[in-house]
Coordinates of C-alpha atoms and ligand atoms in Angstrom, one line a residue:
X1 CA -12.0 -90.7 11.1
X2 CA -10.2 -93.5 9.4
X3 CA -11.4 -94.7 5.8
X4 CA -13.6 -97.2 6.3
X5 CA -14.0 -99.6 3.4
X6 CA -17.4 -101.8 3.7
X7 CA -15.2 -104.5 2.3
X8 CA -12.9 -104.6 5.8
X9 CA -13.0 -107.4 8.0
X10 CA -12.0 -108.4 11.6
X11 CA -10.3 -111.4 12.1
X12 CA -10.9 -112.0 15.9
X13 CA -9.7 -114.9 18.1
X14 CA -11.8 -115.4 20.7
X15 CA -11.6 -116.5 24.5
X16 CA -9.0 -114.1 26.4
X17 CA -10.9 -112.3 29.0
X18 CA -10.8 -108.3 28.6
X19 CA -8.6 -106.9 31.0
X20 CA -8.0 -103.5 32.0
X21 CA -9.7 -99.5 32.1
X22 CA -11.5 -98.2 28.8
X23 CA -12.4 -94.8 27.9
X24 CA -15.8 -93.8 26.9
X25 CA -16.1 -91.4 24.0
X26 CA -18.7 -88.5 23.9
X27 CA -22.5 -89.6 22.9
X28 CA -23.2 -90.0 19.0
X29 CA -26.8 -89.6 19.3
X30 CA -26.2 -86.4 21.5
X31 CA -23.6 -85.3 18.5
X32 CA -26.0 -86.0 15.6
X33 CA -28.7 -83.9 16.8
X34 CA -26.5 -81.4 18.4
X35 CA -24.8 -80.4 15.0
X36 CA -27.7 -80.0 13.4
X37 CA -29.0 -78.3 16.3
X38 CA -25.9 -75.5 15.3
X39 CA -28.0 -74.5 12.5
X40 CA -30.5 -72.1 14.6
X41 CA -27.7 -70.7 16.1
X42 CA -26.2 -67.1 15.1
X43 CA -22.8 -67.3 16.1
X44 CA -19.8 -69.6 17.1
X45 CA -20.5 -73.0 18.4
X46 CA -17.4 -75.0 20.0
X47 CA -18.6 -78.4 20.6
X48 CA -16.2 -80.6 22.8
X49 CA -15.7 -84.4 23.4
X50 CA -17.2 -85.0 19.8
X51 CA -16.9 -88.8 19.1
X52 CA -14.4 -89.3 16.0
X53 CA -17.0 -91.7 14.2
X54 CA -18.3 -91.7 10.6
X55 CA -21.6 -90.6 11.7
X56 CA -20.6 -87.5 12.9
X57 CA -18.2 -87.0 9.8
X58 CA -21.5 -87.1 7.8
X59 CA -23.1 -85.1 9.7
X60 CA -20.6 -82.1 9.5
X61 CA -20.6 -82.5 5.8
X62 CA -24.2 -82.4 5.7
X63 CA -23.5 -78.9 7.4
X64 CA -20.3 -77.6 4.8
X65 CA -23.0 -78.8 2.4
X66 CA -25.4 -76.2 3.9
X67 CA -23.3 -73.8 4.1
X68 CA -22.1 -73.9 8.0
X69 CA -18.1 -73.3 8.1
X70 CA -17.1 -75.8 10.5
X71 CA -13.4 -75.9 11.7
X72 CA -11.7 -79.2 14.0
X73 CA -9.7 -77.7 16.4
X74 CA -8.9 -80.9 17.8
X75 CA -10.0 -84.7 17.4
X76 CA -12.8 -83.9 19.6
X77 CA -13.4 -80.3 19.2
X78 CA -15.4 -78.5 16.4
X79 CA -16.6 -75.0 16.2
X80 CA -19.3 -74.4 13.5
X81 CA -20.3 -71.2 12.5
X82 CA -23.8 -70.8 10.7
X83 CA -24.4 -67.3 10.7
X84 CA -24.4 -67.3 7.2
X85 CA -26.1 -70.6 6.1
X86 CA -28.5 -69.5 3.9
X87 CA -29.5 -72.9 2.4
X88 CA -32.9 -74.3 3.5
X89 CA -33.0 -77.9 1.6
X90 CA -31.0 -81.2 2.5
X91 CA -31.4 -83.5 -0.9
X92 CA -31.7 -87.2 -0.9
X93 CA -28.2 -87.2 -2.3
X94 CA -26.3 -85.5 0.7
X95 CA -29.2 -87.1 3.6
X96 CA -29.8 -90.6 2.7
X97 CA -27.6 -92.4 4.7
X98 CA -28.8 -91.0 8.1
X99 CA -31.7 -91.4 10.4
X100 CA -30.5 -88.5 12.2
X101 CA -30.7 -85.7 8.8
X102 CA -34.6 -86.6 9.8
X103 CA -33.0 -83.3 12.8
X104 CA -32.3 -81.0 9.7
X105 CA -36.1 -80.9 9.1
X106 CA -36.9 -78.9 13.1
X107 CA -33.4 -76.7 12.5
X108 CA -33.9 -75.7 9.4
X109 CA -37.9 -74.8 10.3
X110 CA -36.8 -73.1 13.1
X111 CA -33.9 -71.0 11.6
X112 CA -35.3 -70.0 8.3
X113 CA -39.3 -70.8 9.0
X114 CA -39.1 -73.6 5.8
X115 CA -37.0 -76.8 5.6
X116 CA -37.1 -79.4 2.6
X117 CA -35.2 -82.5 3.5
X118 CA -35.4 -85.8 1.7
X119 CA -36.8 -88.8 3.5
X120 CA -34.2 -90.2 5.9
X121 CA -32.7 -93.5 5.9
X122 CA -30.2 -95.3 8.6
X123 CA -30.9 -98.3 10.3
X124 CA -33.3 -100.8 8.8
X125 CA -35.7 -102.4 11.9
X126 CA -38.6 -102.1 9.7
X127 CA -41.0 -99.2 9.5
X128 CA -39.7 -95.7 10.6
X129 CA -42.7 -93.5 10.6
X130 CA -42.1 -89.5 11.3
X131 CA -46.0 -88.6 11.7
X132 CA -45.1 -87.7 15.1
X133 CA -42.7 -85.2 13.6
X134 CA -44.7 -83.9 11.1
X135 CA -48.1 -84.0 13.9
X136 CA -45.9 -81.5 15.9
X137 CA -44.8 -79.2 13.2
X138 CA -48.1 -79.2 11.9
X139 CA -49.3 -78.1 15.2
X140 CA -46.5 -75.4 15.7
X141 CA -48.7 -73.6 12.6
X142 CA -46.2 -75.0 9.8
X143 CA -47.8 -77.0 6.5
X144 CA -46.4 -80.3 5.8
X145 CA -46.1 -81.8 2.0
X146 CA -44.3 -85.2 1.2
X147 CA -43.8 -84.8 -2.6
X148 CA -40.9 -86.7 -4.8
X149 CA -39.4 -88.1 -1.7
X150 CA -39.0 -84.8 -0.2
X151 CA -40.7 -83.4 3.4
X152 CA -41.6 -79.8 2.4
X153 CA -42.1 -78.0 5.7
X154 CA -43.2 -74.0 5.8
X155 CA -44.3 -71.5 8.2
X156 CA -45.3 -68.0 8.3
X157 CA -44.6 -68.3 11.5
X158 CA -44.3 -71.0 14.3
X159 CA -46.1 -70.3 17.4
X160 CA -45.9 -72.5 20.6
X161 CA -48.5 -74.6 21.8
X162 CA -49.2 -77.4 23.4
X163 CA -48.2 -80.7 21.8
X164 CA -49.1 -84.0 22.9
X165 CA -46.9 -87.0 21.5
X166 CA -48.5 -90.3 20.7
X167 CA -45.4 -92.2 21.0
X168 CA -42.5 -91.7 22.9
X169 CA -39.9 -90.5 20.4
X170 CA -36.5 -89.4 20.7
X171 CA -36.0 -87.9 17.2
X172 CA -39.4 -86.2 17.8
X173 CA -38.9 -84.7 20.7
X174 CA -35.6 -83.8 19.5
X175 CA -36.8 -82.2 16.3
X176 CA -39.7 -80.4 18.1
X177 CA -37.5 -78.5 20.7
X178 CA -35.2 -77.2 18.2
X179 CA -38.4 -76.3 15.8
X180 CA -40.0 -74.4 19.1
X181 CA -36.4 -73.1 20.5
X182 CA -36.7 -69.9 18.3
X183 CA -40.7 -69.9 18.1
X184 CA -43.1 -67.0 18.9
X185 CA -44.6 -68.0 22.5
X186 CA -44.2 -71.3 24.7
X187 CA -44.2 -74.4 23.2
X188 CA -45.1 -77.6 25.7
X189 CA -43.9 -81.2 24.7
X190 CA -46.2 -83.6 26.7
X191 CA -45.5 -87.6 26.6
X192 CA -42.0 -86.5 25.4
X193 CA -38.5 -88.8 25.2
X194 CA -36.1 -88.9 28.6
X195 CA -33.1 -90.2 27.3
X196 CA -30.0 -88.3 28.0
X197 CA -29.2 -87.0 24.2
X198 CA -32.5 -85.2 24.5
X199 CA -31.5 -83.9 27.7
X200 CA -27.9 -83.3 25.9
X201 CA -29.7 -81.4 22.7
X202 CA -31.8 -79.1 25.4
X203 CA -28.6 -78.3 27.7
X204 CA -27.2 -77.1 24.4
X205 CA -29.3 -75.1 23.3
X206 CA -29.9 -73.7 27.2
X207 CA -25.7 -72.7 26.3
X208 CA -26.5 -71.3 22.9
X209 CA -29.0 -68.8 24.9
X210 CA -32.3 -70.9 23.9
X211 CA -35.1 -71.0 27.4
X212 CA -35.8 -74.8 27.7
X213 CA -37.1 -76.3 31.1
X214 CA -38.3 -80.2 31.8
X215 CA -35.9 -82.0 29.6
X216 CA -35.7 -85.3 31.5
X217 CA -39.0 -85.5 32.7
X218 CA -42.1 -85.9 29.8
X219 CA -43.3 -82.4 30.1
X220 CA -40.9 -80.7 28.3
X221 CA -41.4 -76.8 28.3
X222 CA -39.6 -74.4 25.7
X223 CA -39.9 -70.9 25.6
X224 CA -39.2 -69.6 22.3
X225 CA -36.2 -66.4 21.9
X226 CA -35.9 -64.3 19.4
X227 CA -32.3 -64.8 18.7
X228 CA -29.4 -67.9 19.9
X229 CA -25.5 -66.7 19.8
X230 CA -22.6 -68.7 20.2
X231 CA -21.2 -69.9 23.4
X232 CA -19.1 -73.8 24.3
X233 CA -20.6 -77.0 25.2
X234 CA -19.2 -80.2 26.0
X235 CA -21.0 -83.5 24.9
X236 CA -22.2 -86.3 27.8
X237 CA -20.4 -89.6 27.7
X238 CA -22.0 -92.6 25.4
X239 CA -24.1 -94.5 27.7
X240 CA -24.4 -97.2 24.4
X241 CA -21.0 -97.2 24.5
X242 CA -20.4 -97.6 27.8
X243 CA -23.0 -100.5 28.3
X244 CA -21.2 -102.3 25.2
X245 CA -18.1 -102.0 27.1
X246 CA -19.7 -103.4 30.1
X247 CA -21.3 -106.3 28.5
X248 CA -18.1 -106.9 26.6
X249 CA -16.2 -107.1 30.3
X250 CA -19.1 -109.5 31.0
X251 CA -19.1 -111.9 28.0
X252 CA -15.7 -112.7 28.0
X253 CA -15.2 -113.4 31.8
X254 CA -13.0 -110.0 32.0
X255 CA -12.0 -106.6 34.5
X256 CA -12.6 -103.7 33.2
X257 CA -12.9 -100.3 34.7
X258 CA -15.4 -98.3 31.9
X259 CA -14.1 -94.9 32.6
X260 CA -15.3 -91.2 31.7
X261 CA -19.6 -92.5 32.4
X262 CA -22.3 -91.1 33.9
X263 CA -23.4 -94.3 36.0
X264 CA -26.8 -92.7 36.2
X265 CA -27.7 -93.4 32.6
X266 CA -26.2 -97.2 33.1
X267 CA -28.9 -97.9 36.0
X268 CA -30.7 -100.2 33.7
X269 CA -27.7 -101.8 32.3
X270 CA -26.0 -102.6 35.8
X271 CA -29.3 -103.9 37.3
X272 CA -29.7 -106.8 34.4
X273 CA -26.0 -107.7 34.8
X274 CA -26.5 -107.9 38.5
X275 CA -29.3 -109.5 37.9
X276 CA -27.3 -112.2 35.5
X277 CA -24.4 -112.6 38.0
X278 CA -22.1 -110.3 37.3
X279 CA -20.2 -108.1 39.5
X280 CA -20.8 -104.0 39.2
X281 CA -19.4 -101.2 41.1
X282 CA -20.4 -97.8 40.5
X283 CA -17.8 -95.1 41.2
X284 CA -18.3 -91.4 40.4
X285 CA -17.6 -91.3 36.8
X286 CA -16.8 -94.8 36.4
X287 CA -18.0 -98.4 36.4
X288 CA -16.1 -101.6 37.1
X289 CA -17.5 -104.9 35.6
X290 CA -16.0 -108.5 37.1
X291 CA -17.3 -111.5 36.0
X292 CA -16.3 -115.1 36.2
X293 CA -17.6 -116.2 32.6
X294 CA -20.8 -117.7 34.4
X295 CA -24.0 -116.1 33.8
X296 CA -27.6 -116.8 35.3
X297 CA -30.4 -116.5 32.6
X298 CA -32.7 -113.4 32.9
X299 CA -35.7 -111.7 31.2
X300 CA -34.9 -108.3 29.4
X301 CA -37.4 -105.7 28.0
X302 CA -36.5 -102.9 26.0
X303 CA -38.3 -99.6 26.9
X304 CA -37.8 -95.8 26.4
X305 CA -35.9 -94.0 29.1
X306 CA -34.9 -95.0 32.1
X307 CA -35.7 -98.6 30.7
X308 CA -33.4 -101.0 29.4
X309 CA -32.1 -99.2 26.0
X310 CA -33.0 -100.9 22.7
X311 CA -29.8 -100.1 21.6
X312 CA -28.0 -102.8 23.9
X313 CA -30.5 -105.8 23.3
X314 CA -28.1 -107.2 20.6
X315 CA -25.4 -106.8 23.2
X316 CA -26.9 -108.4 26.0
X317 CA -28.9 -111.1 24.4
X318 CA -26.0 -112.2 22.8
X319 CA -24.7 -112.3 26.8
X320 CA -27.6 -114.5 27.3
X321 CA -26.6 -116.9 24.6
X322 CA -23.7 -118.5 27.3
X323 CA -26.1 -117.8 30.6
X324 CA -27.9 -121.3 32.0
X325 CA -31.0 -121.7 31.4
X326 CA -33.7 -119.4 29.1
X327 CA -34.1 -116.1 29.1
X328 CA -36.4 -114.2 27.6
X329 CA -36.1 -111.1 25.7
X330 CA -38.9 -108.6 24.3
X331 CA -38.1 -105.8 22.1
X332 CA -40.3 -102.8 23.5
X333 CA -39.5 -100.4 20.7
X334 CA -38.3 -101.5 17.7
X335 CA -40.7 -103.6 15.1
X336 CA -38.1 -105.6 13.7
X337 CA -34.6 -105.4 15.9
X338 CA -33.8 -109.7 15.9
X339 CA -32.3 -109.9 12.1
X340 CA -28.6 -110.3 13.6
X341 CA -29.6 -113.6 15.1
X342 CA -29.4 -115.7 12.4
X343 CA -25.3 -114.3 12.3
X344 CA -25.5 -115.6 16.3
X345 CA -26.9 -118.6 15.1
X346 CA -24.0 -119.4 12.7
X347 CA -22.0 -119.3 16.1
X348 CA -24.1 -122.1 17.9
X349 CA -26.4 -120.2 20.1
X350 CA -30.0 -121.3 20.4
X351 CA -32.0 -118.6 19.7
X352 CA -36.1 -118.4 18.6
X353 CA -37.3 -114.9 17.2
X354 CA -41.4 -114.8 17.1
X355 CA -42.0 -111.2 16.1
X356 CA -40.8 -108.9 18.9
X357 CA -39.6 -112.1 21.9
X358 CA -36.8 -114.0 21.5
X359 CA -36.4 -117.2 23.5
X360 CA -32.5 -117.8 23.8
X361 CA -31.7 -121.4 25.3
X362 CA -28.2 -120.5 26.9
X363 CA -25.2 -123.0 25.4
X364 CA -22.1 -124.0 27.0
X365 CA -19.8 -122.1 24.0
X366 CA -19.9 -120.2 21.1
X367 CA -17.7 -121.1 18.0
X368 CA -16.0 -118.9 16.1
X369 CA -17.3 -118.3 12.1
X370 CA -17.9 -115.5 9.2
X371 CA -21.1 -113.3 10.1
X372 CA -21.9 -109.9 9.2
X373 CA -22.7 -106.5 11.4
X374 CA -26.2 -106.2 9.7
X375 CA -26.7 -103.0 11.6
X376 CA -24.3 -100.8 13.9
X377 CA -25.7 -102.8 17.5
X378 CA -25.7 -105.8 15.8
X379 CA -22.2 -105.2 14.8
X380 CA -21.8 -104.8 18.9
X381 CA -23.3 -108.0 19.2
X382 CA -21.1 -109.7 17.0
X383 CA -18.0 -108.1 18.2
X384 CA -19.4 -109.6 22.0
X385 CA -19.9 -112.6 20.5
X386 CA -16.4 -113.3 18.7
X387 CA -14.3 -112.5 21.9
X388 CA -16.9 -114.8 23.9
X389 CA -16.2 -117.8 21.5
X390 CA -14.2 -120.6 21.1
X391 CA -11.7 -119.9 17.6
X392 CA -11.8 -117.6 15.0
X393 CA -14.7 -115.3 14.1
X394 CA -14.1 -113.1 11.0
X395 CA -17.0 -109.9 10.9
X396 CA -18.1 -108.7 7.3
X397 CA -19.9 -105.4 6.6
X398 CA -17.4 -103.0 9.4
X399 CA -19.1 -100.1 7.9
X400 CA -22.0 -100.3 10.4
X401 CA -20.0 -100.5 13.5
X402 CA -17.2 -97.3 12.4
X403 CA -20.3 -95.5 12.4
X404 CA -20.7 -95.3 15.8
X405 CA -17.9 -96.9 17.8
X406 CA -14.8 -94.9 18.0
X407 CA -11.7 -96.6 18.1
X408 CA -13.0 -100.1 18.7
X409 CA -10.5 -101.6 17.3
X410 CA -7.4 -99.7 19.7
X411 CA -9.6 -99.9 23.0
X412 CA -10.3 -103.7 22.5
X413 CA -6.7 -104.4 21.7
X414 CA -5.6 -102.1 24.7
X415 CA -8.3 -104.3 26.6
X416 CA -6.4 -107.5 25.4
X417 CA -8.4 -108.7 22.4
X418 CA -6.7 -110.4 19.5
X419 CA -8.4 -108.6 17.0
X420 CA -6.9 -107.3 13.7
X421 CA -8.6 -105.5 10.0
X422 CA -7.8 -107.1 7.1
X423 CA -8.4 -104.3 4.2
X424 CA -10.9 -104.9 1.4
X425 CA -10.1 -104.8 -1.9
X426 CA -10.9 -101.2 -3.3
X427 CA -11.0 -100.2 -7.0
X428 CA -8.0 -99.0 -8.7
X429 CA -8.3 -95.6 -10.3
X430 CA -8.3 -95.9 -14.0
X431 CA -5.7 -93.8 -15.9
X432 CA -5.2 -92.7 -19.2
Ligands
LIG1 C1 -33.3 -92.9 18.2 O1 -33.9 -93.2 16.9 C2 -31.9 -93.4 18.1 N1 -31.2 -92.7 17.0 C3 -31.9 -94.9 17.9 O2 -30.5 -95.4 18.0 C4 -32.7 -95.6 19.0 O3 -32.8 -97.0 18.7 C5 -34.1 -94.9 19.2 O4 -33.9 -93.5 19.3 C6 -34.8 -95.4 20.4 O5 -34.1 -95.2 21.5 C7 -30.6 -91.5 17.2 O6 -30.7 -91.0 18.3 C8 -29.9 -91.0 16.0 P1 -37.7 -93.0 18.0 P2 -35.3 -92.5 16.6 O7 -38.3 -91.9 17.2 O8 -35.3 -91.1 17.1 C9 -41.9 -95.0 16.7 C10 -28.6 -96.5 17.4 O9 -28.3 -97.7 17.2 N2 -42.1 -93.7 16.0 O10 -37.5 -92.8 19.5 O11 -35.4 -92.6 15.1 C11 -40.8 -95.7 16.0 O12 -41.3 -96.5 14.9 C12 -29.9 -95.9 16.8 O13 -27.8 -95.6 17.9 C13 -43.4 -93.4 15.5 O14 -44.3 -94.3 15.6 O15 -36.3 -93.4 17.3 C14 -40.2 -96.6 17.1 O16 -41.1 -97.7 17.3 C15 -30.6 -96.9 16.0 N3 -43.6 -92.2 14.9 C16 -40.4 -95.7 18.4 O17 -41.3 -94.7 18.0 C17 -42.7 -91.3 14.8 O18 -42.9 -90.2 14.2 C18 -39.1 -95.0 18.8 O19 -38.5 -94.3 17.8 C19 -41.4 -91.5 15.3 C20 -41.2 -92.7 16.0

């Protein structure tokens, strides 16, 4: 992973139509639970088409940190060894820059029976409660203390049950199969997440040895083994990736073919384009996306799996920003996921956030001017947004998009874009 220095910027000149075939990289939020999920195994774990993003940097040093010895065989490829992790507690210090260290609490539970890991941090869409976590811990026979800014979790022993979910809840779900995975009994995830990373986590583990039926569906059913060895898995394309690629394609009146996909998980995202206009063809593992710059307007709701992801609203309201007419669009998941519209704002669209709707009056062009990535979709949206518009935009804050992007910079400039980084100024060392 290249440095990334919060102080970069992208200087981008907008307006030339994307051109050309993209390659999606493998899944971060499969990658970020499925390291962690390494930690109940006993044994070597080679883990293929690993995005090169600084989320999944942190989130191998979280591991070193524990005591995992991971090894890169390639750019893509890891193999991490925990056998001999004997550490049970993630600190603020090495977790507080990741939602996902919030997985280190159901590995480390169900590896050593106890896990202490600081509160976790990551993106900021207001409240980001874990009672659904803890609820299902508690109810796998393990005591729960929140102390100091610390989540104390122990257990005699966990035993599966049934556990009913009152929200639907990827890290949840997530962080209850890999606390059942090694459990005595069956455990039984009702009202659980469908999104593909959870699918992603349980088809891991499945490869590790683990006995884990349902994932997809909301009854997710985990028999618990004694023991998980080693074994190889390959990560699932990005479908946030993918859809930001196909939105891009869209936005800026472009031709791409988004290549290495599973068009399944895009259903949602190829519908609303269709529905806006745009011109979709599915192919096996790939996804062509023609457009002629001309969008209709269309209502979007975000919803768990299958529905429309709430990780591509930024991307496609900014879309909706150039449609005709108004569109509507309702954030289903998220409390607070509108703060990058004041950045689209700065750009000329018409935009009006009340609480979880935004009512965006479609304008003839964006213009080109300094905004931030307040968060890492956000930092989609204004990346959408600057090759959409009229001029020059320059993006503040890249630290939120290198997080989960990889490459963005190459595959847009392979794509066409006119896109460069100008490096911050960093610190020098003092000597002497
Ligand atoms: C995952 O976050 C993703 N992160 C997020 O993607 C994504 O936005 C989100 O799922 C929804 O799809 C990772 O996979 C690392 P949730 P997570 O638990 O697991 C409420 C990105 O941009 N809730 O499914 O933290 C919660 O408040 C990131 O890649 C509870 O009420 O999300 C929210 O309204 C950002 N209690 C809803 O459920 C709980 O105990 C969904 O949250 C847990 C969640």
């Amino acid at each position: 992973m290249s440095e990334s220095n919060n102080k970069d910027k992208l200087i981008i000149l907008g307006g030339s139509p994307l051109i050309g075939e993209v390659e999606i990289s493998g899944a971060k939020n499969s990658a970020v639970a499925i390291i962690p999920a390494a930690i109940l195994v006993e044994g070597k774990c080679v883990i293929d088409n690993i995005p090169n993003i600084s989320d999944v940097a942190g989130m191998l040093k979280i591991l070193t940190t524990l005591g995992a010895d991971v090894k890169h065989i390639n750019s893509s490829t890891v193999e991490i060894d925990c056998s001999k992790m004997s550490q049970h507690s993630a600190p603020y210090d090495i977790v507080r820059k990741m939602r996902a260290s919030s997985y280190l609490m159901g590995a480390l539970l169900g590896r050593f029976n106890r896990s202490s890991v600081a509160m976790p941090g990551g993106c900021d869409f207001g409240v980001r409660p874990v009672d659904q976590h803890i609820k299902g811990f508690e109810t796998l026979g393990a005591t729960v203390n929140i102390e100091h800014g610390m989540i104390d979790i122990y257990a005699d022993e966990l035993v599966g049950t049934n556990i009913y979910m009152d929200v639907v809840s990827v890290g949840a779900t997530i962080n209850l199969i890999l606390a059942a995975a090694r459990a005595q009994g069956t455990t039984i995830i009702e009202n659980a997440a469908k999104e593909p990373h959870v699918v992603d986590v349980a088809n891991f583990l499945t490869a590790m040895g683990a006995n884990i039926v349902g994932a997809g569906t909301d009854v997710i059913k985990v028999k618990g083994v004694p023991q998980l060895g080693g074994g190889t898995y390959s990560i699932i394309p990005d479908q946030i990736e993918a859809g930001t690629y196909m939105i891009m394609a869209a936005a800026t009146a472009g031709d791409v073919l988004v290549k290495n996909v599973i068009p399944k998980h895009l259903e949602s995202i190829t519908a609303k384009l269709l529905e806006a206009g745009v011109t979709v063809e599915e192919f096996d593992d790939s996804i062509r996306v023609t457009s002629n710059g001309k969008f209709n307007k269309i209502n979007v709701k975000t919803l768990p799996y299958p529905g429309f992801p709430t990780d591509l609203q930024p991307q496609i309201l900014t879309l909706l920003t150039l449609a005709e007419g108004t569109s509507i669009v309702t954030e289903g998941v998220w409390d607070n996921r509108f703060r990058y519209v004041d950045e689209l704002i700065r750009m000329g669209a018409n935009v009006m956030v009340d609480g979880k709707v935004a009512v965006v009056e479609g304008v003839k062009r964006l213009s080109g001017s300094p905004v931030a990535a307040t968060d890492l979709r956000a930092g989609a949206a204004m990346l959408i947004a600057a090759l959409a518009a009229h001029g020059v935009t320059e993006i503040h804050d890249l630290t939120h998009i290198d997080r989960g992007y990889e490459n963005f910079e190459q595959k847009l400039k392979a794509l066409g874009a006119q896109i460069t980084r100008r490096n911050g100024s960093r610190k020098k060392k003092r000597t002497g």
